[in-house]
Amino acid sequence: MEANYDFLTLYATQTNTAKNASEEIGREALRRGLKTKILPFDGIDIKTLPTEKLVVFVISTTGDGDPPATMVNSWKFLLRKDLPPNSLSNLRFTVFGLGDSSYEKFNAMAKKLTQRLLDLGAQFFHKVGLGDYQHDFEYEGEFDPWLKLLWVQLQSVIPSKLFATKEIDEDKLLPPIYKVEMIEGGEGISTLGKINRPIGAINEKVILTKVLENKRITALDHFQDTRHIVLDLPEHLGIKYEPGDVVMVQPRNDKEVIAELIRRYGLKPDQRLLITFDEEQTSQVSASSIIKFPTREDGGIQVQELFEYWLNLMEPPSRYFVKTLSFFVQDEKRAAKLKEFASKTAEGKSEYYRYCVRERRTVFEVMHDFNGGSDSAPFDLPLPYLIQLTGRLRPREFSISSTQDKHKHQVHLTMAVTEYLTTFQRKKKGICSTWLSSVGDDSEVVPIWFAKGTMKLPQPQPTSSLPPPVIMVGPGTGVAAFRSFIHHLSAKHPGMKIILIFGCRSEQKDYYYADEWQQIQNLQVITAFSRANEDGSKTYVHHVIRKVGGPSLASLIYNEGAHIYVSGKAKNMPKSVEKAFIDIIKEHHLSGEEDKAKAYIMEMRRTGRYQQEVW
């Protein structure tokens, strides 16, 4: 093992939670005199894994038991059948999974990885932990006791190290990972249009585009505001995307919050900052967490730019954030409360989750409440800590609902605006959807880039010029990607069979793109309007698969090799839809033999004939 770290921590995450848990391991290691190297699973050359002696894996599960994007490539390699069964015989490991027991495939990837590592000869040094978002303290309910025992177990496998396995000094504040200095004479020099700034440094593929159309497609009296948004894709850029691809949108923080933060830090919007990373603090964070800010040669970064586009200010702070804040809050009672929030006691965690997580209090709101509670008190948390503890404002991912066959220089989104009430009736809104739904002014840009989706369309069959039939199940905004599929397939293959099974509440209020579907001759739409029944019963997409489409859908699947696509919210819908397809195959083609029907659908999954994109 390399001398510059004692053990390796690899994480796989979709929303950064597994990364945050990994970084907590890194901080706790430092306090015990240890160093860990923290990387995303795909951040290493997986072929070098046999050379590691000690690895901690922190693994989340996404969709319907699928691997997160940050481990897809490494996972594929580990599944290779030609790997010798003793490939990892020198590796000692442990796994912590992040999952939700309300889903059928609870912590599926953590379990699959554990078994595969054992199959390849690796050995445990610490038991597997399975975090559950249904716990009162979410994943931390299991993570905290698992982490406490981790240090005890590490002592047995790193015997030469003398480090603390008992309670450590909670008053020890680790230094910030960033250094911030003011660039003199930089005021008034704008770089917002330079090199695709403001976020060109965050993603080199970024495009600054404009909103051409922003139209509500639900009735005004409907509870859900869903938008059809058209973004300009300038011809000179030569951008190409395919059906099934996704667009990443970099949102911006609330303007009023930004102005207030700048004022209470005693800064000016056009002041320029040079923000550099302290190399001595590498063990605190994942390499992917280190934000590469514009250099001095680039002119640094404007204060307005930093707060508006770079920092994740509008989500609840972590327990480490409130712990760090407690060191700088001058009021003793408030500081003590923050330390209670950050403690590992049941009472402290309960208070933290009640106040911060369930009420979705933002970083700004917590700083306001505990930094004096007035609208004028300066914020005492040093700026380097704020930058580190909020981290990067992450992009949001949307299925593309257009095709360049029909909309050559545009990209379309079908987006539900997130808005809800907390337990104490505080109105909260989604960061990206709220901002994007308000954009319509030509002066405002929307930073985007493209990524590959998980669903792929079938190719023409060897015995026919047409692809096999497609059956798409897309309730609500799950229909977004299928709009792209439908326009593409109907233009390229006007003779093929296309079936869309769409579900919503009401034909009058939220039946997205109904007028468009009527214009496509080879498209059959089967609808499920859940609030349409006079007796109060509800009809969902899995009901109409059995009752409306049963024999015909089963024949398309069994006799004509149809491909099935499912898109939408993950919880109950995907497994209910799969069960419905199993039932119609069983009833109409396999003489009621359920095991054979299940095996048939599993084989469709294995060969790519049954695909899902769920969230």
Coordinates of C-alpha atoms in Angstrom, one line a residue, residues 23-546:
E23 CA -15.7 12.5 3.9
E24 CA -16.9 12.0 7.5
I25 CA -14.8 8.9 7.6
G26 CA -11.8 11.0 6.4
R27 CA -12.2 13.7 9.1
E28 CA -12.6 11.1 11.8
A29 CA -9.5 9.3 10.5
L30 CA -7.5 12.5 10.7
R31 CA -8.5 13.0 14.4
R32 CA -7.2 9.5 15.1
G33 CA -3.9 10.1 13.4
L34 CA -4.8 8.1 10.2
K35 CA -5.1 9.1 6.6
T36 CA -7.5 7.8 4.0
K37 CA -7.6 8.5 0.3
I38 CA -11.2 9.2 -0.8
L39 CA -12.2 8.6 -4.4
P40 CA -15.4 7.9 -6.4
F41 CA -15.5 4.2 -7.3
D42 CA -14.8 5.0 -11.0
G43 CA -12.0 7.4 -9.9
I44 CA -9.5 4.6 -9.7
D45 CA -8.2 2.2 -12.3
I46 CA -10.2 -0.8 -11.2
K47 CA -7.4 -3.1 -12.4
T48 CA -5.2 -1.8 -9.5
L49 CA -7.8 -2.9 -6.8
P50 CA -5.8 -6.2 -6.1
T51 CA -2.8 -4.1 -5.0
E52 CA -4.9 -2.4 -2.2
K53 CA -4.7 -4.0 1.2
L54 CA -7.5 -2.2 3.0
V55 CA -10.6 -0.6 1.4
V56 CA -13.8 0.9 2.8
F57 CA -16.7 1.0 0.3
V58 CA -19.6 3.5 0.8
I59 CA -22.2 2.5 -1.8
S60 CA -25.7 4.0 -2.5
T61 CA -28.3 2.3 -4.7
T62 CA -30.2 4.2 -7.4
G63 CA -33.4 3.6 -9.5
D64 CA -34.6 0.0 -9.3
G65 CA -31.5 -1.5 -7.6
D66 CA -29.1 0.0 -10.1
P67 CA -25.5 1.2 -9.6
P68 CA -24.9 5.0 -9.3
A69 CA -23.2 6.6 -12.2
T70 CA -20.0 6.9 -10.2
M71 CA -19.4 3.1 -10.2
V72 CA -21.0 1.9 -13.5
N73 CA -17.7 1.2 -15.3
S74 CA -15.9 -0.4 -12.4
W75 CA -18.9 -2.6 -11.6
K76 CA -19.0 -3.9 -15.1
F77 CA -15.3 -4.8 -14.9
L78 CA -15.8 -6.6 -11.6
L79 CA -18.6 -8.7 -13.1
R80 CA -16.4 -10.1 -15.8
K81 CA -16.5 -13.9 -15.9
D82 CA -12.8 -14.2 -16.8
L83 CA -11.6 -12.8 -13.4
P84 CA -9.9 -15.5 -11.3
P85 CA -11.7 -16.4 -8.1
N86 CA -8.7 -15.3 -6.1
S87 CA -8.2 -11.9 -7.8
L88 CA -8.7 -10.0 -4.5
S89 CA -7.3 -12.5 -2.0
N90 CA -5.0 -9.8 -0.5
L91 CA -7.9 -7.3 0.0
R92 CA -9.5 -6.7 3.4
F93 CA -12.7 -4.7 3.1
T94 CA -15.9 -3.4 4.6
V95 CA -19.1 -2.0 3.0
F96 CA -21.6 0.6 4.1
G97 CA -24.7 0.9 2.0
L98 CA -27.2 3.8 1.7
G99 CA -30.7 2.7 0.8
D100 CA -34.4 3.0 1.5
S101 CA -36.3 0.0 2.9
S102 CA -39.5 1.3 1.3
Y103 CA -38.1 0.1 -2.0
E104 CA -38.1 -3.6 -2.9
K105 CA -34.4 -3.7 -3.7
F106 CA -33.2 -2.2 -0.5
N107 CA -29.4 -1.5 -0.6
A108 CA -29.1 -3.8 -3.6
M109 CA -25.8 -2.5 -4.8
A110 CA -24.1 -2.7 -1.4
K111 CA -25.2 -6.3 -1.2
K112 CA -24.2 -7.2 -4.7
L113 CA -20.8 -5.6 -4.3
T114 CA -20.2 -7.4 -1.0
Q115 CA -21.0 -10.8 -2.6
R116 CA -18.9 -10.1 -5.7
L117 CA -15.9 -9.1 -3.6
L118 CA -16.2 -12.3 -1.5
D119 CA -16.5 -14.3 -4.7
L120 CA -13.2 -12.8 -5.9
G121 CA -11.4 -13.8 -2.6
A122 CA -11.6 -10.6 -0.6
Q123 CA -12.1 -10.8 3.2
F124 CA -14.1 -8.8 5.7
F125 CA -12.3 -6.8 8.4
H126 CA -15.5 -5.1 9.6
K127 CA -19.2 -6.0 9.3
V128 CA -21.4 -4.6 6.5
G129 CA -23.6 -1.7 7.5
L130 CA -26.9 -0.9 5.7
G131 CA -28.2 2.6 6.2
D132 CA -31.9 3.1 5.8
Y133 CA -33.7 6.4 4.9
Q134 CA -36.8 5.2 6.7
H135 CA -34.9 5.4 10.0
D136 CA -35.7 8.5 12.2
F137 CA -32.1 9.6 11.5
E138 CA -32.0 8.4 7.9
Y139 CA -28.7 6.7 7.0
E140 CA -26.9 8.0 10.1
G141 CA -29.0 5.8 12.3
E142 CA -26.9 2.9 11.3
F143 CA -23.8 4.8 10.1
D144 CA -22.8 6.3 13.5
P145 CA -22.6 3.0 15.4
W146 CA -21.0 1.3 12.3
L147 CA -18.4 4.0 12.1
K148 CA -17.6 3.8 15.8
L149 CA -16.8 0.1 15.5
L150 CA -14.8 0.7 12.3
W151 CA -12.0 2.3 14.3
V152 CA -11.8 -0.6 16.7
Q153 CA -11.6 -3.1 13.8
L154 CA -9.0 -1.0 12.0
Q155 CA -6.7 -1.2 15.0
S156 CA -6.5 -5.0 14.5
V157 CA -5.5 -4.6 10.9
I158 CA -3.2 -1.6 11.3
P159 CA -1.4 -2.8 14.5
S160 CA 1.5 -0.5 14.1
K161 CA -0.6 2.5 14.3
L162 CA -1.3 4.0 17.8
F163 CA -4.6 5.8 17.3
A164 CA -7.6 6.6 19.5
T165 CA -10.5 4.1 19.4
K166 CA -12.4 5.7 22.2
E167 CA -14.2 9.0 22.2
I168 CA -12.1 11.7 20.6
D169 CA -11.8 15.4 21.4
E170 CA -14.9 16.9 19.9
D171 CA -13.6 20.4 20.4
K172 CA -10.8 19.9 17.9
L173 CA -11.6 22.0 14.9
L174 CA -9.9 20.9 11.7
P175 CA -8.5 23.7 9.5
P176 CA -10.4 24.6 6.4
I177 CA -9.4 23.1 3.1
Y178 CA -9.4 26.4 1.2
K179 CA -7.5 29.6 1.5
V180 CA -9.2 32.9 0.4
E181 CA -7.5 36.2 -0.4
M182 CA -8.8 39.4 -1.9
I183 CA -7.4 40.4 -5.3
E184 CA -6.7 44.1 -5.1
G185 CA -7.9 46.3 -7.9
G186 CA -10.2 43.6 -9.4
E187 CA -13.5 45.3 -8.8
G188 CA -15.7 46.2 -11.7
I189 CA -14.0 43.7 -14.1
S190 CA -16.7 41.2 -15.2
T191 CA -15.9 37.7 -16.4
L192 CA -19.4 36.3 -16.6
G193 CA -19.2 36.0 -20.4
K194 CA -15.5 34.8 -20.5
I195 CA -14.8 31.3 -21.6
N196 CA -18.4 30.2 -21.0
R197 CA -18.2 31.5 -17.5
P198 CA -19.7 31.5 -14.9
I199 CA -19.5 27.7 -14.7
G200 CA -17.1 26.9 -17.4
A201 CA -14.6 25.7 -14.8
I202 CA -17.2 23.4 -13.3
N203 CA -17.8 21.5 -16.5
E204 CA -15.8 22.0 -19.7
K205 CA -18.8 20.9 -21.8
V206 CA -21.1 23.7 -20.6
I207 CA -23.2 25.6 -23.1
L208 CA -24.8 28.9 -22.1
T209 CA -28.3 28.8 -23.7
K210 CA -31.5 30.9 -23.7
V211 CA -35.1 30.0 -23.0
L212 CA -37.2 30.2 -26.1
E213 CA -40.5 29.0 -24.6
N214 CA -41.6 28.4 -21.0
K215 CA -45.2 27.2 -21.0
R216 CA -47.3 25.7 -18.3
I217 CA -48.9 22.4 -19.5
T218 CA -51.1 21.7 -16.5
A219 CA -54.4 23.5 -15.9
L220 CA -54.2 26.7 -13.8
D221 CA -56.3 25.1 -11.0
H222 CA -54.2 22.0 -10.9
F223 CA -52.0 21.5 -7.8
Q224 CA -48.9 20.7 -9.9
D225 CA -47.2 23.3 -12.1
T226 CA -45.6 21.4 -14.9
R227 CA -43.6 23.2 -17.6
H228 CA -42.7 22.6 -21.2
I229 CA -39.4 24.4 -21.6
V230 CA -37.6 25.0 -24.9
L231 CA -33.9 25.9 -24.9
D232 CA -32.0 27.3 -27.8
L233 CA -29.2 25.2 -29.2
P234 CA -27.3 27.5 -31.5
E235 CA -26.5 25.9 -34.9
H236 CA -22.9 27.0 -34.9
L237 CA -22.1 24.8 -31.9
G238 CA -22.9 21.7 -33.8
I239 CA -24.3 19.9 -30.7
K240 CA -25.8 16.5 -31.3
Y241 CA -27.9 14.5 -28.9
E242 CA -29.8 11.2 -29.2
P243 CA -33.1 9.9 -27.9
G244 CA -32.7 8.8 -24.4
D245 CA -30.0 11.3 -23.6
V246 CA -30.3 13.7 -20.6
V247 CA -29.5 17.3 -20.1
M248 CA -27.7 18.6 -17.0
V249 CA -28.8 22.1 -15.9
Q250 CA -26.7 24.2 -13.5
P251 CA -29.2 26.2 -11.4
R252 CA -28.6 29.5 -9.6
N253 CA -29.2 30.4 -6.0
D254 CA -32.0 32.7 -4.9
K255 CA -31.0 36.4 -5.7
E256 CA -32.3 37.8 -2.4
V257 CA -30.4 35.2 -0.3
I258 CA -27.2 35.9 -2.3
A259 CA -27.5 39.7 -1.7
E260 CA -28.1 39.1 2.0
L261 CA -25.1 36.8 2.4
I262 CA -22.8 39.2 0.6
R263 CA -24.0 42.1 2.7
R264 CA -23.6 40.2 6.0
Y265 CA -20.1 39.0 5.1
G266 CA -19.2 42.6 4.5
L267 CA -18.3 42.0 0.9
K268 CA -19.2 43.7 -2.4
P269 CA -20.6 41.8 -5.4
D270 CA -17.8 42.9 -7.8
Q271 CA -14.9 42.2 -5.4
R272 CA -12.6 39.5 -6.7
L273 CA -11.3 36.5 -4.7
L274 CA -8.5 34.1 -5.2
I275 CA -9.5 30.7 -3.7
T276 CA -6.9 28.0 -3.5
F277 CA -6.9 24.5 -2.0
D278 CA -4.6 23.6 0.9
E279 CA -2.8 20.4 -0.2
E280 CA -2.1 19.4 3.4
Q281 CA -5.9 18.9 3.9
T282 CA -6.4 16.2 1.2
S283 CA -7.5 13.5 3.7
Q284 CA -10.6 15.5 4.7
V285 CA -12.3 15.4 1.3
S286 CA -12.8 13.4 -1.8
A287 CA -10.8 14.5 -4.8
S288 CA -14.1 15.2 -6.6
S289 CA -15.1 17.6 -3.8
I290 CA -12.2 19.9 -4.4
I291 CA -13.6 22.9 -6.4
K292 CA -11.1 24.2 -8.9
F293 CA -11.8 27.9 -8.8
P294 CA -10.5 30.3 -11.5
T295 CA -6.9 31.1 -11.0
R296 CA -5.2 34.5 -10.5
E297 CA -4.4 34.4 -14.3
D298 CA -8.1 34.1 -14.9
G299 CA -8.8 37.1 -12.7
G300 CA -10.0 35.0 -9.8
I301 CA -13.7 34.9 -9.1
Q302 CA -16.2 37.6 -8.4
V303 CA -18.1 37.5 -5.1
Q304 CA -21.4 37.6 -6.9
E305 CA -20.4 34.8 -9.1
L306 CA -19.2 32.6 -6.2
F307 CA -22.5 32.9 -4.3
E308 CA -24.8 32.8 -7.3
Y309 CA -23.5 29.8 -9.3
W310 CA -20.9 27.9 -7.3
L311 CA -22.0 27.3 -3.7
N312 CA -24.7 24.9 -2.5
L313 CA -26.5 27.4 -0.2
M314 CA -30.2 26.5 -0.5
E315 CA -30.2 23.0 1.0
P316 CA -30.1 21.9 4.7
P317 CA -26.6 22.0 6.3
S318 CA -24.9 18.8 7.4
R319 CA -24.2 18.0 11.0
Y320 CA -20.6 18.8 10.4
F321 CA -21.6 22.3 9.2
V322 CA -23.5 23.0 12.4
K323 CA -20.7 21.6 14.4
T324 CA -18.2 23.9 12.7
L325 CA -20.5 26.8 13.0
S326 CA -20.7 26.2 16.8
F327 CA -17.0 27.2 17.1
F328 CA -17.7 30.7 15.8
V329 CA -21.1 31.6 17.2
Q330 CA -20.5 34.0 20.1
D331 CA -23.7 33.4 22.1
E332 CA -22.9 30.5 24.4
K333 CA -26.5 29.1 24.5
R334 CA -26.8 29.1 20.7
A335 CA -23.3 27.5 20.3
A336 CA -24.3 24.8 22.8
K337 CA -27.5 24.1 20.8
L338 CA -25.5 23.7 17.6
K339 CA -23.1 21.3 19.4
E340 CA -26.1 19.3 20.5
F341 CA -27.3 19.1 16.9
A342 CA -23.9 17.7 15.9
S343 CA -23.6 15.2 18.7
K344 CA -24.1 11.5 18.2
T345 CA -26.7 11.2 21.0
A346 CA -30.2 10.2 20.0
E347 CA -31.6 13.4 21.5
G348 CA -29.1 15.6 19.5
K349 CA -29.7 13.8 16.2
S350 CA -33.5 14.0 16.8
E351 CA -33.3 17.7 17.3
Y352 CA -31.0 18.2 14.3
Y353 CA -33.4 16.2 12.0
R354 CA -36.4 18.0 13.3
Y355 CA -35.0 21.5 12.9
C356 CA -32.8 21.1 9.8
V357 CA -33.7 18.1 7.7
R358 CA -37.5 17.7 8.1
E359 CA -38.0 21.5 7.9
R360 CA -35.5 21.8 5.1
R361 CA -33.9 24.8 6.7
T362 CA -31.2 26.1 4.4
V363 CA -27.6 27.1 5.2
F364 CA -28.6 30.7 5.2
E365 CA -31.6 30.2 7.5
V366 CA -29.5 28.3 10.0
M367 CA -26.7 30.9 10.0
H368 CA -29.4 33.6 10.4
D369 CA -31.0 31.9 13.4
F370 CA -27.8 31.1 15.2
N371 CA -25.6 34.1 14.3
G372 CA -27.6 36.5 16.4
G373 CA -31.0 35.9 14.8
S374 CA -31.2 39.5 13.5
D375 CA -31.2 40.8 10.0
S376 CA -28.2 42.9 10.6
A377 CA -25.7 40.7 12.5
P378 CA -22.6 39.9 10.5
F379 CA -21.9 36.3 9.8
D380 CA -18.9 35.0 11.9
L381 CA -18.3 31.7 10.1
P382 CA -15.1 32.3 8.1
L383 CA -15.6 32.3 4.4
P384 CA -13.2 29.4 3.7
Y385 CA -15.3 27.2 6.0
L386 CA -18.5 28.3 4.2
I387 CA -17.1 27.4 0.9
Q388 CA -15.9 24.0 2.1
L389 CA -19.0 23.1 4.1
T390 CA -21.6 24.1 1.5
G391 CA -19.7 22.6 -1.4
R392 CA -20.5 22.9 -5.1
L393 CA -24.0 23.6 -6.2
R394 CA -24.8 20.4 -8.0
P395 CA -26.5 20.3 -11.4
R396 CA -30.0 18.8 -11.9
E397 CA -30.6 16.1 -14.5
F398 CA -33.6 16.1 -16.9
S399 CA -34.7 13.6 -19.5
I400 CA -34.7 15.3 -22.9
S401 CA -38.2 15.4 -24.3
S402 CA -37.3 16.4 -27.9
T403 CA -35.5 14.9 -30.8
Q404 CA -33.3 16.6 -33.4
D405 CA -35.3 14.9 -36.2
K406 CA -38.1 17.3 -35.3
H407 CA -36.5 20.2 -33.3
K408 CA -33.0 20.4 -34.8
H409 CA -31.6 23.4 -32.9
Q410 CA -33.6 23.1 -29.7
V411 CA -33.7 20.9 -26.6
H412 CA -37.0 20.4 -24.7
L413 CA -37.6 19.7 -21.1
T414 CA -40.8 18.5 -19.3
M415 CA -40.4 19.7 -15.8
A416 CA -42.6 19.6 -12.7
V417 CA -42.0 22.6 -10.4
T418 CA -41.2 21.4 -6.9
E419 CA -43.2 23.0 -4.1
Y420 CA -44.3 21.6 -0.8
L421 CA -45.1 22.3 2.9
T422 CA -42.9 21.2 5.7
T423 CA -44.2 19.6 8.9
F424 CA -44.7 23.1 10.4
Q425 CA -46.3 24.4 7.2
R426 CA -43.3 26.3 5.9
K427 CA -43.5 26.7 2.1
K428 CA -40.4 25.3 0.4
K429 CA -39.5 25.3 -3.3
G430 CA -37.1 23.3 -5.5
I431 CA -33.9 25.2 -6.3
C432 CA -33.6 24.4 -10.0
S433 CA -37.2 24.0 -11.0
T434 CA -38.3 27.2 -9.3
W435 CA -35.5 29.2 -10.9
L436 CA -36.0 27.6 -14.4
S437 CA -39.7 28.1 -14.3
S438 CA -39.2 31.8 -13.9
V439 CA -36.7 32.2 -16.8
G440 CA -38.0 33.9 -19.9
D441 CA -35.9 37.0 -20.3
D442 CA -33.4 36.9 -23.1
S443 CA -30.8 38.5 -20.9
E444 CA -30.7 35.4 -18.6
V445 CA -28.6 32.4 -19.6
V446 CA -29.2 28.7 -18.6
P447 CA -26.0 26.7 -18.3
I448 CA -26.4 23.2 -19.6
W449 CA -24.5 20.2 -20.9
F450 CA -25.4 16.7 -22.1
A451 CA -24.9 13.2 -20.8
K452 CA -25.9 9.7 -21.9
G453 CA -29.1 8.3 -20.5
T454 CA -29.6 4.6 -19.5
M455 CA -32.4 3.7 -22.0
K456 CA -31.4 2.7 -25.6
L457 CA -33.8 2.2 -28.5
P458 CA -33.9 -1.1 -30.4
Q459 CA -32.3 -1.5 -33.8
P460 CA -34.1 -2.8 -36.9
Q461 CA -34.6 -6.6 -36.8
P462 CA -32.5 -8.9 -39.1
T463 CA -35.7 -10.1 -40.9
S464 CA -37.3 -6.6 -41.2
S465 CA -36.4 -3.0 -42.0
L466 CA -38.3 -2.0 -38.9
P467 CA -37.3 -2.2 -35.2
P468 CA -39.4 -4.4 -33.0
P469 CA -42.5 -2.8 -31.4
V470 CA -41.9 -0.6 -28.3
I471 CA -44.1 -0.4 -25.3
M472 CA -43.4 2.7 -23.1
V473 CA -44.8 3.1 -19.6
G474 CA -44.4 6.7 -18.5
P475 CA -46.7 8.2 -15.9
G476 CA -46.4 11.9 -15.1
T477 CA -43.1 13.5 -16.2
G478 CA -41.8 10.0 -16.8
V479 CA -43.2 10.6 -20.3
A480 CA -40.4 13.1 -21.1
A481 CA -37.9 10.7 -22.6
F482 CA -40.8 8.9 -24.4
R483 CA -41.8 12.1 -26.2
S484 CA -38.3 12.0 -27.7
F485 CA -38.6 8.3 -28.5
I486 CA -42.0 8.8 -30.2
H487 CA -41.0 11.7 -32.4
H488 CA -37.8 9.9 -33.4
L489 CA -39.3 6.5 -34.2
S490 CA -42.4 7.9 -36.0
A491 CA -40.1 10.0 -38.3
K492 CA -37.6 7.2 -39.0
H493 CA -39.9 4.2 -39.0
P494 CA -43.5 5.3 -39.8
G495 CA -44.6 1.6 -40.1
M496 CA -43.5 0.4 -36.7
K497 CA -45.8 -0.2 -33.7
I498 CA -45.4 2.3 -30.9
I499 CA -47.5 2.0 -27.7
L500 CA -47.4 4.6 -24.9
I501 CA -49.1 3.8 -21.6
F502 CA -49.5 7.2 -19.8
G503 CA -50.9 7.9 -16.4
C504 CA -52.0 11.1 -14.7
R505 CA -54.8 12.4 -12.5
S506 CA -57.1 13.9 -15.0
E507 CA -57.6 14.0 -18.7
Q508 CA -58.5 17.7 -18.4
K509 CA -55.8 18.9 -16.1
D510 CA -52.5 17.0 -16.6
Y511 CA -52.6 14.9 -19.7
Y512 CA -49.3 16.0 -21.2
Y513 CA -49.0 16.4 -25.0
A514 CA -52.4 14.9 -25.7
D515 CA -52.8 17.0 -28.9
E516 CA -49.4 15.9 -30.2
W517 CA -50.2 12.2 -29.7
Q518 CA -53.3 12.5 -31.9
Q519 CA -51.2 13.6 -34.9
I520 CA -49.0 10.5 -34.9
Q521 CA -50.6 7.7 -36.9
N522 CA -48.6 4.7 -35.7
L523 CA -48.8 5.6 -32.0
Q524 CA -51.3 3.9 -29.8
V525 CA -51.9 5.6 -26.4
I526 CA -53.4 3.8 -23.4
T527 CA -54.3 6.1 -20.6
A528 CA -54.8 5.7 -16.9
F529 CA -56.6 8.7 -15.2
S530 CA -56.3 8.0 -11.5
R531 CA -59.1 10.4 -10.4
A532 CA -61.6 9.6 -13.1
N533 CA -63.6 6.8 -11.5
E534 CA -67.0 7.8 -10.0
D535 CA -66.8 5.3 -7.2
G536 CA -63.6 6.9 -5.9
S537 CA -61.3 4.0 -6.9
K538 CA -58.0 4.8 -8.6
T539 CA -56.7 3.5 -11.9
Y540 CA -53.0 3.4 -12.5
V541 CA -50.8 2.3 -15.3
H542 CA -50.4 -1.2 -14.0
H543 CA -54.2 -1.6 -14.0
V544 CA -54.6 -0.7 -17.7
I545 CA -51.7 -3.0 -18.7
R546 CA -53.8 -5.9 -17.4

